[in-house]
PDB file of C-alpha atoms in Angstrom:
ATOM      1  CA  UNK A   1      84.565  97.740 103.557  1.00 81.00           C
ATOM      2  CA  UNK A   2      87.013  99.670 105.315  1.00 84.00           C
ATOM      3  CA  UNK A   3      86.939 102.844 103.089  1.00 92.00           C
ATOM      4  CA  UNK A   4      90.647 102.381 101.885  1.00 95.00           C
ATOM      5  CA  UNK A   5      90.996 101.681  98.477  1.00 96.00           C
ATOM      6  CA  UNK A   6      93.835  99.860  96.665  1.00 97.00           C
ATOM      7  CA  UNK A   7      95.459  99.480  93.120  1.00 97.00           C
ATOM      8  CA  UNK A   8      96.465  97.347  91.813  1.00 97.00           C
ATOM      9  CA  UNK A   9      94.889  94.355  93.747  1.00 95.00           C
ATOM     10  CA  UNK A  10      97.362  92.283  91.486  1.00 96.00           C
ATOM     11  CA  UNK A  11     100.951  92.773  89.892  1.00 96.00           C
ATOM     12  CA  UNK A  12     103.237  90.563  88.523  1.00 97.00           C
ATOM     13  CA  UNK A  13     106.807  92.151  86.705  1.00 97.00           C
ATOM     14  CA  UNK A  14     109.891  91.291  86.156  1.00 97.00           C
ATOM     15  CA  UNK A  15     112.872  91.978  88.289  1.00 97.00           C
ATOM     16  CA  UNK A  16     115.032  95.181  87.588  1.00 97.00           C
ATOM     17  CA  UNK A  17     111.669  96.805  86.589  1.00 97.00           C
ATOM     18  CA  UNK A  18     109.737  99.203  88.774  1.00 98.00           C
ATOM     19  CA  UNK A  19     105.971  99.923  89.612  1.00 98.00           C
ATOM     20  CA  UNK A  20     104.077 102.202  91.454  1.00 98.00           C
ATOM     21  CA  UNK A  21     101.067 101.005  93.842  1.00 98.00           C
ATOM     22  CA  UNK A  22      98.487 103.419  94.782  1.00 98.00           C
ATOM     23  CA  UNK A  23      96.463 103.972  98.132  1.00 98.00           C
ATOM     24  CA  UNK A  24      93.184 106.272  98.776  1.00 97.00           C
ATOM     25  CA  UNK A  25      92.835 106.594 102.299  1.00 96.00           C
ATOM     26  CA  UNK A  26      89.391 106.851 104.032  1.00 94.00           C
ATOM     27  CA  UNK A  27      87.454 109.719 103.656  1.00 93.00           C
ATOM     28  CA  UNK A  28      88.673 112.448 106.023  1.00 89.00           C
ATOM     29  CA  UNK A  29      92.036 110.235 106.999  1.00 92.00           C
ATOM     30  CA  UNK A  30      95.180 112.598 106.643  1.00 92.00           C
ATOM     31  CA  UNK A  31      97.649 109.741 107.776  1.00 92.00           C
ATOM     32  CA  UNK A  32      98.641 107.208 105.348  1.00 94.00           C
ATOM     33  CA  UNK A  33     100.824 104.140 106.475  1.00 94.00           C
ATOM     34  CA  UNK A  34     102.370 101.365 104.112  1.00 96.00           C
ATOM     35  CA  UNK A  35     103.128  98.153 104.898  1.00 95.00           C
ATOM     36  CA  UNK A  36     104.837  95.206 103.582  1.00 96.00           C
ATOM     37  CA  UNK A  37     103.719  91.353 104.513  1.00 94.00           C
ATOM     38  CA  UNK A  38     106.314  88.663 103.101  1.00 90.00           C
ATOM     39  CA  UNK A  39     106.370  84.858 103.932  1.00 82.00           C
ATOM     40  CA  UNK A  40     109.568  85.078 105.240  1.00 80.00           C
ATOM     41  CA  UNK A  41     109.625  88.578 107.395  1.00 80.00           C
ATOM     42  CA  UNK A  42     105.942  88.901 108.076  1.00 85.00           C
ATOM     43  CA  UNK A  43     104.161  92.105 108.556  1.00 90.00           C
ATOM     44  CA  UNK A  44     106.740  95.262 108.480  1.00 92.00           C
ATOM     45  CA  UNK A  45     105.945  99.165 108.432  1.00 92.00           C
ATOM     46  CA  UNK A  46     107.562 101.112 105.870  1.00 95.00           C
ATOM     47  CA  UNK A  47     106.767 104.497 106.032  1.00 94.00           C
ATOM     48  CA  UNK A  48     104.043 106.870 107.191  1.00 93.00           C
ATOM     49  CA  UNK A  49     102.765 110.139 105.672  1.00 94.00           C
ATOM     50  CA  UNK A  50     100.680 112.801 107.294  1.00 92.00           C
ATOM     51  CA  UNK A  51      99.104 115.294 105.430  1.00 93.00           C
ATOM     52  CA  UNK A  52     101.629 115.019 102.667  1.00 94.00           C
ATOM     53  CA  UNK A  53     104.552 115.408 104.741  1.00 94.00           C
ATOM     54  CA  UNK A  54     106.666 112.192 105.506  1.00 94.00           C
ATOM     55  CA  UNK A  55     106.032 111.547 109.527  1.00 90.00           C
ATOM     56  CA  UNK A  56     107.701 108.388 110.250  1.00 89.00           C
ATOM     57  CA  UNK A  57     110.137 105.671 108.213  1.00 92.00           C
ATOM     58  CA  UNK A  58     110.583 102.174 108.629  1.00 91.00           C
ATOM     59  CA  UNK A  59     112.059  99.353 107.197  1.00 84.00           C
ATOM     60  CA  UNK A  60     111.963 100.538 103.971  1.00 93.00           C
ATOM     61  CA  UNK A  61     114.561  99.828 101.487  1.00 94.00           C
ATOM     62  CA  UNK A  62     116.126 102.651  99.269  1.00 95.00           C
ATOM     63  CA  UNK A  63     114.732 101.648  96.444  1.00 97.00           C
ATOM     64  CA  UNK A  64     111.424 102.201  97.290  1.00 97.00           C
ATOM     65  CA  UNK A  65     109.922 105.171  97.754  1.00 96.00           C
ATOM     66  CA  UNK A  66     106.253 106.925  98.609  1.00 97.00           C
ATOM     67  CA  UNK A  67     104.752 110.147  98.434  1.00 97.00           C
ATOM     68  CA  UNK A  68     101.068 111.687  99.349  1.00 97.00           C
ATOM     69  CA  UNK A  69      99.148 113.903  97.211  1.00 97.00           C
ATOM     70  CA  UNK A  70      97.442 117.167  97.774  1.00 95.00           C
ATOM     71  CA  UNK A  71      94.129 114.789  97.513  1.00 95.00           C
ATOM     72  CA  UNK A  72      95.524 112.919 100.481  1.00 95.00           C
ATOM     73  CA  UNK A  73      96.462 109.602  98.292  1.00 96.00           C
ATOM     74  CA  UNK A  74      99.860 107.870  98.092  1.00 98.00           C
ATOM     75  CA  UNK A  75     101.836 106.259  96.006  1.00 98.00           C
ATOM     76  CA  UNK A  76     104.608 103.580  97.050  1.00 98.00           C
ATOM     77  CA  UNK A  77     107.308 102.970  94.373  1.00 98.00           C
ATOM     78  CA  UNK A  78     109.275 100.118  94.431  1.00 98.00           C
ATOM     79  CA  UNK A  79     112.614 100.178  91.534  1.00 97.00           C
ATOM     80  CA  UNK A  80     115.338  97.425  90.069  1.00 97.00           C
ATOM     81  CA  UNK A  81     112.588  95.227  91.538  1.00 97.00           C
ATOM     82  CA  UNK A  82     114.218  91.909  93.535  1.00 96.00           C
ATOM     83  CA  UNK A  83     112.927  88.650  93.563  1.00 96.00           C
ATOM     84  CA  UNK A  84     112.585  88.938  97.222  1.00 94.00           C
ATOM     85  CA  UNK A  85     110.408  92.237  96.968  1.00 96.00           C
ATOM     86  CA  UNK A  86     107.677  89.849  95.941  1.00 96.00           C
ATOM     87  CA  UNK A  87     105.271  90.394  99.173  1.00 95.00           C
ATOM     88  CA  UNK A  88     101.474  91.819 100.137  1.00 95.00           C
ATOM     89  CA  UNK A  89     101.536  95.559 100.022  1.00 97.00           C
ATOM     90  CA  UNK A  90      99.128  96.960 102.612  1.00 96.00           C
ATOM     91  CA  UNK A  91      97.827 100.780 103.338  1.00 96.00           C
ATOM     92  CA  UNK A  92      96.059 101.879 105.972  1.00 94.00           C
ATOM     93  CA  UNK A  93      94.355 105.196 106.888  1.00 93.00           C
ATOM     94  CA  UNK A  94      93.662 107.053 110.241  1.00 89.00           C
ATOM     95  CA  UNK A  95      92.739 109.890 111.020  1.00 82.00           C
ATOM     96  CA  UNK A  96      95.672 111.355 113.463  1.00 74.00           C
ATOM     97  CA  UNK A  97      99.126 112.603 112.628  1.00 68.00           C
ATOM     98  CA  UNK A  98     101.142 109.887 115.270  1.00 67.00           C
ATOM     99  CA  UNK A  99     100.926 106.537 115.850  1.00 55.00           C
ATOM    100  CA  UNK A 100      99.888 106.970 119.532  1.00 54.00           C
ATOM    101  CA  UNK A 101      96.270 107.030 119.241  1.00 61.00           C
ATOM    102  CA  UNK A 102      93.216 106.443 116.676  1.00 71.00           C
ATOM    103  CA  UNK A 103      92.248 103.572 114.897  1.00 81.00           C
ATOM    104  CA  UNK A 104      94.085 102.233 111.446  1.00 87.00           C
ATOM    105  CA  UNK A 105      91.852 101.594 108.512  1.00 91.00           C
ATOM    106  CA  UNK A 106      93.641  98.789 106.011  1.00 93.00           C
ATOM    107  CA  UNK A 107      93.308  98.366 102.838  1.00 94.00           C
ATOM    108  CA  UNK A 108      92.889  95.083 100.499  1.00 93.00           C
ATOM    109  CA  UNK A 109      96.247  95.603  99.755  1.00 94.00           C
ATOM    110  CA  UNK A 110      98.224  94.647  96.599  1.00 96.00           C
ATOM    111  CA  UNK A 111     100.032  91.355  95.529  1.00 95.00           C
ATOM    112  CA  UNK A 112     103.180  92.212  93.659  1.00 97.00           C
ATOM    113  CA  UNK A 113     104.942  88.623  92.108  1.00 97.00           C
ATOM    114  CA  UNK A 114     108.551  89.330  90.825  1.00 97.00           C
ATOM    115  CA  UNK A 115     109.845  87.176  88.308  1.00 95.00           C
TER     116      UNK A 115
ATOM    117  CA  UNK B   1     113.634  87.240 120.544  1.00 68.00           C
ATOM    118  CA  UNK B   2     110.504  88.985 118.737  1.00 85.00           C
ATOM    119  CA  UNK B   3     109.324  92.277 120.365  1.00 92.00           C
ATOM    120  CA  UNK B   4     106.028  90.510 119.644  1.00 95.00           C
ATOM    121  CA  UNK B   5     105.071  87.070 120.446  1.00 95.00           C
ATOM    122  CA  UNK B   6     102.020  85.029 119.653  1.00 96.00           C
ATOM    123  CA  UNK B   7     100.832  81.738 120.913  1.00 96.00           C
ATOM    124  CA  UNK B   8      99.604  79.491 119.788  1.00 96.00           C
ATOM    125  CA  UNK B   9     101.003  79.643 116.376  1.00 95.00           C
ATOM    126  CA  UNK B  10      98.079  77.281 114.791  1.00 96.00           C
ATOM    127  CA  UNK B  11      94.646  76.263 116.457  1.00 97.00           C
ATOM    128  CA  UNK B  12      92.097  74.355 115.380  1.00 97.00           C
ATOM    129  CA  UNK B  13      88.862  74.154 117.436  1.00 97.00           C
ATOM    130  CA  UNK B  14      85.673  72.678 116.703  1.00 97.00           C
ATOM    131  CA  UNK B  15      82.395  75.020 116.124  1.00 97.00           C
ATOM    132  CA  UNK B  16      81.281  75.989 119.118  1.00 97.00           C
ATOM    133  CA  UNK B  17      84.518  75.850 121.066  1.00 97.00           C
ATOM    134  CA  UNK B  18      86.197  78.801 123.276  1.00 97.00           C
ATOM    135  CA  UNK B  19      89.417  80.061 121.273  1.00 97.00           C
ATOM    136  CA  UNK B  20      92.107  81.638 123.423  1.00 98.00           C
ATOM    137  CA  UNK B  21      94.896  83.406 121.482  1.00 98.00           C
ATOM    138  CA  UNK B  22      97.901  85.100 123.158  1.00 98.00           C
ATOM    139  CA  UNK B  23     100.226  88.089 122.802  1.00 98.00           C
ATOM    140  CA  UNK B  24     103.504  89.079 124.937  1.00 97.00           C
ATOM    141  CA  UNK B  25     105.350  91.816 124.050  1.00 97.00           C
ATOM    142  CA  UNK B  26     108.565  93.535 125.591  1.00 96.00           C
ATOM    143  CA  UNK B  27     107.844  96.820 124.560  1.00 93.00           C
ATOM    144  CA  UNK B  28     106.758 100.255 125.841  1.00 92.00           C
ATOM    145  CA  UNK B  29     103.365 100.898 123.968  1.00 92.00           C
ATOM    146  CA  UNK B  30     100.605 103.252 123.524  1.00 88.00           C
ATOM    147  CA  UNK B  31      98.230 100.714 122.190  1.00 91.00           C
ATOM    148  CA  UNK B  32      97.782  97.328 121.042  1.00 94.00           C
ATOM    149  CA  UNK B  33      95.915  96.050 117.737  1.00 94.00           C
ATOM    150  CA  UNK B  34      93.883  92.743 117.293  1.00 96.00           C
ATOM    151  CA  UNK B  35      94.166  92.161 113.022  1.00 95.00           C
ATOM    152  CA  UNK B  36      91.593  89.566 111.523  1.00 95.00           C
ATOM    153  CA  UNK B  37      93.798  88.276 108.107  1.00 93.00           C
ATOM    154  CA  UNK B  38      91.511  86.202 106.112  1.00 88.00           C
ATOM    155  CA  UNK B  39      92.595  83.365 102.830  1.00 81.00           C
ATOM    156  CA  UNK B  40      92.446  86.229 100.481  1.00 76.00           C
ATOM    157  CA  UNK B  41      95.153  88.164 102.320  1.00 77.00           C
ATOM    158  CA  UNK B  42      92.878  91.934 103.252  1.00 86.00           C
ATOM    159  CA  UNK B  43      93.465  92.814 107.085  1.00 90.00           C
ATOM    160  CA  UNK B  44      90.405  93.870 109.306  1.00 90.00           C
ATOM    161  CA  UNK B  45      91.104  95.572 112.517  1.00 90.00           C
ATOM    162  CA  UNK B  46      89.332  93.636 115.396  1.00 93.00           C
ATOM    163  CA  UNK B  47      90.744  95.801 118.153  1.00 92.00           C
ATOM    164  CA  UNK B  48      92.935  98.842 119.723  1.00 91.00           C
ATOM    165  CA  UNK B  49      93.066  98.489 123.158  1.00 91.00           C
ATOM    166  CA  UNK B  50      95.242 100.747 125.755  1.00 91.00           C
ATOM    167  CA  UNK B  51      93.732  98.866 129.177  1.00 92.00           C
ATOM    168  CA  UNK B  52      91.121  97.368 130.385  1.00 94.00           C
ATOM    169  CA  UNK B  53      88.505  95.080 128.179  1.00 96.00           C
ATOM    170  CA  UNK B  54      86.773  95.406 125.149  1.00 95.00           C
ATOM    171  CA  UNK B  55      83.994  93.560 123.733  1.00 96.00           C
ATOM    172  CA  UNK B  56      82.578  93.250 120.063  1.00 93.00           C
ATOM    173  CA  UNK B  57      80.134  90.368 119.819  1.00 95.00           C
ATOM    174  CA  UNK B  58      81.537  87.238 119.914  1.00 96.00           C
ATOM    175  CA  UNK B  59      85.525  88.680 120.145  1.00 96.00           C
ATOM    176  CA  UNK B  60      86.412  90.012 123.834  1.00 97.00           C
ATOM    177  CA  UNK B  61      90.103  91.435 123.905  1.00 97.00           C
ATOM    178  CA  UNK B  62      91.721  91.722 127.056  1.00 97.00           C
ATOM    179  CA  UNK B  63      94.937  93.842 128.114  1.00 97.00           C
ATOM    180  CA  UNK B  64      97.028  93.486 131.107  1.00 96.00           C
ATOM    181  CA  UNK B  65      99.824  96.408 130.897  1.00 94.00           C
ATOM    182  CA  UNK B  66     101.660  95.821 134.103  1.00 94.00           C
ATOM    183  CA  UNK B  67     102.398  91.940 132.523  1.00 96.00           C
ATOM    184  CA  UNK B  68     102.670  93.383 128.944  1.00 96.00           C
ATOM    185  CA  UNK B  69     100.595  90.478 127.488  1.00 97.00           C
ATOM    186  CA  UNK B  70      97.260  90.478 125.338  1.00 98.00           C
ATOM    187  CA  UNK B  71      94.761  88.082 124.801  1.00 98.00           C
ATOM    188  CA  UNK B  72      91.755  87.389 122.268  1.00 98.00           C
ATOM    189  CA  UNK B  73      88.974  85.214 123.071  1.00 98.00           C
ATOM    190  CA  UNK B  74      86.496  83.755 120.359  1.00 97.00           C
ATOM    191  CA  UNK B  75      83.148  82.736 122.265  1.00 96.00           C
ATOM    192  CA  UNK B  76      81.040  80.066 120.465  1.00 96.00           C
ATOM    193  CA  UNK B  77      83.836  79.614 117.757  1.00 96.00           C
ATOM    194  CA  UNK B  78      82.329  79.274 114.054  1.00 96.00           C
ATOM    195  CA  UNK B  79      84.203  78.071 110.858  1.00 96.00           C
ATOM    196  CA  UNK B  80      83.796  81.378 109.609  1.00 94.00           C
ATOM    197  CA  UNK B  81      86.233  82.798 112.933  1.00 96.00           C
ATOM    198  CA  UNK B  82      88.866  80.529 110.326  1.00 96.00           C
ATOM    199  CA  UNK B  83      91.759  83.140 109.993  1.00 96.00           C
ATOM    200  CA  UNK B  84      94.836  84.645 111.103  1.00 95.00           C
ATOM    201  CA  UNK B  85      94.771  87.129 113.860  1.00 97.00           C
ATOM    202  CA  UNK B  86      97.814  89.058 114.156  1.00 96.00           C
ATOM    203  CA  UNK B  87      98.943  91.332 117.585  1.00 96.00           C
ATOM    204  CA  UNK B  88     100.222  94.112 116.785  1.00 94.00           C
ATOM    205  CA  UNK B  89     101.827  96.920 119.080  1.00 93.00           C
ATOM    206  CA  UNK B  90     102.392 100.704 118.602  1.00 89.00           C
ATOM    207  CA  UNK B  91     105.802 101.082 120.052  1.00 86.00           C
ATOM    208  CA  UNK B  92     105.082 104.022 118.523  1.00 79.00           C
ATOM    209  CA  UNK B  93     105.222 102.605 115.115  1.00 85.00           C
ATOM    210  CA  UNK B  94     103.219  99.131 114.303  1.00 87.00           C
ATOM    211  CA  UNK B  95     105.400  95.934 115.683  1.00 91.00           C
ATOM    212  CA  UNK B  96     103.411  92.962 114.217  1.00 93.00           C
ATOM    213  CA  UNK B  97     103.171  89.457 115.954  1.00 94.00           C
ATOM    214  CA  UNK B  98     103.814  86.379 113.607  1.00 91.00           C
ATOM    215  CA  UNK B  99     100.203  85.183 113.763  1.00 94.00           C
ATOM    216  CA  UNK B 100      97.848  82.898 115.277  1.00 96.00           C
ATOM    217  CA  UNK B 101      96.252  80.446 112.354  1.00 96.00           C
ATOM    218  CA  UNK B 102      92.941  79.594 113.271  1.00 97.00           C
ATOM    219  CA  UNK B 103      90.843  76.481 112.109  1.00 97.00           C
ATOM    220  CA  UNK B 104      87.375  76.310 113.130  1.00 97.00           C
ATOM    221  CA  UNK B 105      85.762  72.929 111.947  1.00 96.00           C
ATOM    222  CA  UNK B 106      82.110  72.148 111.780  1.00 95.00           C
TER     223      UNK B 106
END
């Protein structure tokens, strides 16, 4: 168990709709990084949020967005869903504010089907 | 070309076999990750390595900066080693490989 927790594990919607997926981080983490994993593109890093402040973007698309909470959790929001946008969300947690050091927690991550 | 190349792409070994998996990369980096992916899709972190060698039971990661390449060795390979192992680099932000898909058979 990693210590990063994950809603939903599951989600399946229709496209043009929108949902929200939700990350705790570890215990003590302050950085929060999302990730998406299709079939066709792999694993990709979206965005990154430290300590509630956005610290470093991606390939994320504008119709997604994320925020972190005073409680240190995230959301990632994904709008006018795609077929295509059907992928593995992942979240992981570490402790430091850049990506140069310090070990990355992940999640179970969610499975979001579009149809 | 990928920033981030694995080889092989699939392997399959039988138990008790040494497993050799490879990473190149063409990057600057701070670090470099070794992910475990298992059936059910969660991602373990094996690895971070910045030089040297690292050891964690069965796994050994190696890293050779100067040649910018990466490997993962599986001593004594079991079917439960049966994932995907993903490189990853932190150029600064995460560059994943494609994957490595092993098979361990009894």
């Amino acid at each position: 168990d990693s210590g990063v927790t994950q809603t939903p594990k599951h989600l399946i919607t229709a496209t043009g709709q929108r949902v929200t997926l939700r990350c705790s981080p570890r215990s003590g983490d302050l950085s929060v990084y999302w990730y998406q994993q299709s079939l066709d593109q792999g694993l990709q890093f979206l965005i990154q949020y430290y300590n509630g402040e956005e610290r470093a973007k991606g390939n994320i698309l504008e119709r997604f967005s994320a925020q972190q909470f005073p409680d240190l959790h995230s959301e990632l929001n994904l709008s006018s869903l795609e077929l295509g946008d059907s992928a593995l969300y992942f979240c992981a947690s570490s402790v430091n504010r850049d990506s140069y050091t310090g070990e990355l927690f992940f999640g179970e991550g969610s499975r979001l089907t579009v149809l | 070309k990928n920033e981030v190349e694995q080889s092989p792409q699939n392997l399959t070994a039988q138990e008790g076999e040494f497993i050799t998996i490879n990473c190149s990369y063409s990057v600057g980096i701070s670090a470099l990750h070794w992910l475990q992916q298992h059936p059910g899709g969660g991602i373990v972190s094996l690895f971070m390595l910045s030089s040297g060698k690292k050891k964690h039971g069965r796994l050994i990661a190696t890293i050779n900066i100067q040649e910018k390449h990466s490997s993962l060795h599986i001593t004594a390979s079991h079917p439960r080693d049966s994932a995907v192992y993903i490189c990853a680099v932190r150029s600064p932000k995460l560059i994943f490989g494609t994957g490595t898909r092993l098979q361990v058979f009894p």
